[in-house]
Amino acid sequence: MREKVKPEIKFEEIPGPEELELEKMPYEEYCRKIFDPKKTFEKPEALKGIRWLSCTMYIFTPHSVSNLAELGAEVIKVEMPRAGDPMRHTSPFNEAYLYPLHDTRPFTGTGYGYFHANLNEYYISLDYHRPEAREIVYNLVRMSDGLTECYRPGTFHRWGIGYKQLCEINPRFIYVWGGGFGYGPKVFGGSYDILGQAQGGLASITGFHEDFGGHPVKHTNWVIDWYSGTMITVGVLAALYWRRKTGLGTMIEFSQVHCATRACGYGVPLYGRFGIVRQRWGNWDTQLCVHGIIRTGKSDYPNDPNPQLREEAKYVMVSAFQDEDFRELCYVIGRPDLWEKYKTHKERLKPEAQIEIYGALEQWASDKTRSEVVDILTDAGLLAMPVMNDKEVYECQHFRERGTIRWIEDPIFGDVLVHGGFSVGLLSETPRRVRWVWRPVGADNVRVYHELLGYPISQIKEWYDKGII
Amino acid sequence: MGVMDLTEIIWCKHCNTVNYLDPYTFWNWKGKVKCAGCDRVYYVHIIQGFYYEGPKEMPPGEPYDIMPLYADKPLEGYESYKPGTPGRTRPYLCLPREIYLGKADKVKFSIRGRPVRGWAPQPPSSGLAGSQGFKWDIEKLSPDVWKEYQVKLRKGEVREW
């Protein structure tokens, strides 16, 4: 009889699939593992295999394509020879540039205004106006999945490179026109972010009411450009999915001003129901009180040479709209009479009540620093958050650990701080990534025209000398 | 007041060249400017964008302090001297100001002390049609910044954040 030799194996020690291991982990640990920013470049890219042409300028349309590039698409940005995208020539106060822009312009750089709108792309130059350019565009279209452009409506059509012509060459082609107004009565209207905010109705409800010395306000940054660009990307992803099902391309026509209207929330429907035109309510809220931003008396940086820190680091967001929270807030600021006066949320919401309540809050905070106010309210179990500036966002550990902001070693421009698409969400399996912020104008002319399209070097040289590329 | 009112010029009647004194440099400025079209030198004193004194022609051979950024000859079909024409105009360096002090400043390092390519001019690419490689070889292309960076590393001035 054979002797039975069997090592004892415990079931718990048998290594299982990684997914099971992950399920044993507490949520925090689990997230840290699957979203680890350090593992970004070990993972695949969702849109790898998609090739997109970006015939775009400024922020709105470039950003829509940059989103694709961050997700792994191969994006070829087409710019005017020597000059490039006009956005390259914009920079805060004309002072922040990375050099060089192009061989022929050694004293010109690309401004920081260009940031985050053209990440990971390959850069070629091409003057579409020239008859020679048409065949080049057709060849690019034959090898690409889509194109985004932002010229006045019908311009590409007139040049023979509009959707109507291109879908004959490549029926699977996805074509995006993004611009100001689109077809309709204002077809020739161009747009900027501020125009979008104004025309779309958004500026009319931003800022304080005139009764409080306020005016319609545009956001300091170009929020509608960034928002509209992202909405185009949503359309492109839907078009790609549609093409996968049907094998057919799509034309996307995207008017920026309408995007600002979408951001107005319930404003237009409210008018439709009651005829009421929504008014600005600034740093307070029309549906919740207390739920706003207040000014405290002292900055957190009283001696800093930078006025933006010395004078401006004084604002706090406070939220205490539920009855028990509002009661606590009134007692903390030493105004229990306000609680007695406004015991229900409906009473607190009235404009007269809000004026009195926020006034009392700012009165209480007038001899305190921003941090003191936040500490006192947080200790009382209320929601309070300092209004942070860029320096504080940079120093915030939460943003760093999640990889919302990252330092990258750009291959050409060196050490740059980026946030890109990381700030809008993390993907566990196919994370967004930033390889480079941009490249000089025409930096990939040989790579694209010679290595991808197969044009001889002599031809490229001739085009370059003639200013076609 | 129009934009043109804020840009002072020196119209050299000897060679009919208009020398433009850009407000960035000449807003508050006193000194001698060489004409881009000939060798004449003019003394100017500008306060808040307006002439306080001059332009006054100096004797021939007078040393000058600065050249204009741009000049043209409107009576001769607008022949122009672009920025950086040797011996005629000075280059446009596009230098950012040092924070708060308003002096031109070359930013060579990020706030965590690592090199950033933030100054002009940069050497041209070696590629065809403006093609660029994928790496800034800082040691080769910007040796002075590389040396400065090594010093920073030794001093522990290079941080992770």
XYZ file of C-alpha atoms in Angstrom, chain B:
161
model
C -6.085 108.999 -27.332
C -5.380 106.397 -29.972
C -2.901 103.573 -29.764
C -0.588 105.342 -32.195
C -0.346 108.309 -29.843
C 1.324 106.064 -27.323
C 4.101 104.985 -29.654
C 6.820 107.559 -30.061
C 8.881 107.645 -33.211
C 12.102 109.200 -34.435
C 11.727 110.216 -38.056
C 15.273 110.611 -39.356
C 15.073 113.228 -42.110
C 18.525 112.354 -43.425
C 17.586 108.850 -44.529
C 13.794 109.107 -44.218
C 13.601 106.223 -41.784
C 10.920 106.022 -39.117
C 12.308 104.423 -35.969
C 9.568 103.088 -33.693
C 10.227 103.345 -29.973
C 8.171 100.543 -28.508
C 6.336 101.458 -25.299
C 7.540 98.355 -23.433
C 11.101 99.648 -23.435
C 10.728 103.363 -23.974
C 7.753 104.195 -21.751
C 10.020 105.911 -19.227
C 13.390 106.218 -20.847
C 16.282 108.622 -21.289
C 19.258 108.059 -23.590
C 20.634 107.932 -27.109
C 19.035 105.937 -29.907
C 20.740 105.043 -33.161
C 18.748 105.418 -36.375
C 18.188 102.096 -38.128
C 18.650 103.613 -41.574
C 21.920 105.505 -41.038
C 24.550 106.154 -38.362
C 22.940 109.231 -36.806
C 22.237 109.189 -33.101
C 19.304 110.951 -31.378
C 18.881 111.865 -27.746
C 15.394 111.315 -26.298
C 13.817 111.640 -22.874
C 10.385 110.010 -22.644
C 8.127 110.182 -19.611
C 4.985 108.065 -19.469
C 5.081 107.494 -23.193
C 5.467 111.151 -24.179
C 8.507 113.122 -25.267
C 9.852 115.297 -22.487
C 12.965 116.153 -24.511
C 14.104 115.420 -28.032
C 14.505 113.749 -30.322
C 17.694 115.827 -30.600
C 20.325 114.957 -33.193
C 23.742 114.310 -31.657
C 27.131 115.085 -33.251
C 28.410 112.426 -35.671
C 30.245 109.541 -34.014
C 28.409 109.907 -30.694
C 28.083 106.501 -28.972
C 24.495 105.252 -28.607
C 22.685 103.313 -25.869
C 20.105 101.370 -27.821
C 18.742 100.604 -31.259
C 15.023 100.649 -32.114
C 13.108 97.401 -32.289
C 11.599 98.098 -35.696
C 11.908 100.751 -38.370
C 10.563 101.392 -41.832
C 10.759 103.798 -44.742
C 7.220 104.842 -45.590
C 8.313 107.000 -48.527
C 10.135 104.119 -50.157
C 7.397 101.539 -50.354
C 7.531 100.713 -46.687
C 10.848 98.949 -46.812
C 11.264 97.785 -43.248
C 13.928 96.683 -40.806
C 12.535 93.769 -38.844
C 13.598 93.137 -35.235
C 17.064 91.658 -34.980
C 18.550 93.135 -38.202
C 22.271 93.306 -37.373
C 23.548 96.852 -36.889
C 20.098 98.351 -37.410
C 17.538 97.010 -34.962
C 17.781 95.071 -31.767
C 16.281 91.589 -31.429
C 12.920 91.053 -29.766
C 13.746 88.872 -26.804
C 10.218 88.635 -25.479
C 11.545 88.366 -21.964
C 9.091 88.084 -19.109
C 9.327 90.459 -16.180
C 10.748 89.526 -12.852
C 7.787 89.294 -10.518
C 6.740 92.658 -9.016
C 9.907 94.490 -10.049
C 9.156 94.816 -13.744
C 12.675 93.904 -14.855
C 13.120 91.529 -17.776
C 13.867 88.055 -16.504
C 14.895 84.784 -18.138
C 12.966 81.957 -16.544
C 15.229 78.947 -16.769
C 13.845 76.789 -13.960
C 10.421 75.780 -12.748
C 9.399 76.568 -9.167
C 10.714 73.167 -8.099
C 14.108 73.962 -9.587
C 14.162 71.878 -12.771
C 15.088 73.275 -16.195
C 12.334 74.681 -18.396
C 12.949 75.932 -21.892
C 11.577 79.392 -21.323
C 13.936 81.786 -23.105
C 14.846 82.918 -26.590
C 16.579 82.395 -28.877
C 16.695 78.634 -29.062
C 18.906 76.875 -31.598
C 17.078 75.804 -34.779
C 16.183 72.175 -35.297
C 18.494 70.057 -37.370
C 15.517 68.485 -39.144
C 13.973 69.219 -42.513
C 10.976 71.542 -42.820
C 11.056 72.492 -39.144
C 11.014 68.891 -37.940
C 12.034 68.415 -34.343
C 13.306 65.427 -32.446
C 11.652 64.177 -29.299
C 14.300 65.188 -26.822
C 15.755 68.452 -25.613
C 19.372 67.513 -25.021
C 19.915 70.183 -22.440
C 23.580 69.362 -21.883
C 24.326 69.838 -25.568
C 21.861 72.570 -26.539
C 21.878 74.676 -23.371
C 25.205 73.976 -21.663
C 25.079 77.065 -19.429
C 21.680 76.049 -18.031
C 22.929 72.494 -17.615
C 25.853 73.759 -15.502
C 23.553 75.910 -13.429
C 21.277 72.918 -12.931
C 24.166 70.783 -11.666
C 24.935 73.445 -9.065
C 21.281 73.464 -8.005
C 21.322 69.688 -7.664
C 24.410 69.828 -5.468
C 22.889 72.512 -3.285
C 19.686 70.492 -2.865
C 17.563 73.181 -4.543
C 15.795 70.685 -6.802
C 12.613 69.375 -5.212
C 9.944 66.816 -6.011
C 7.156 69.370 -5.519
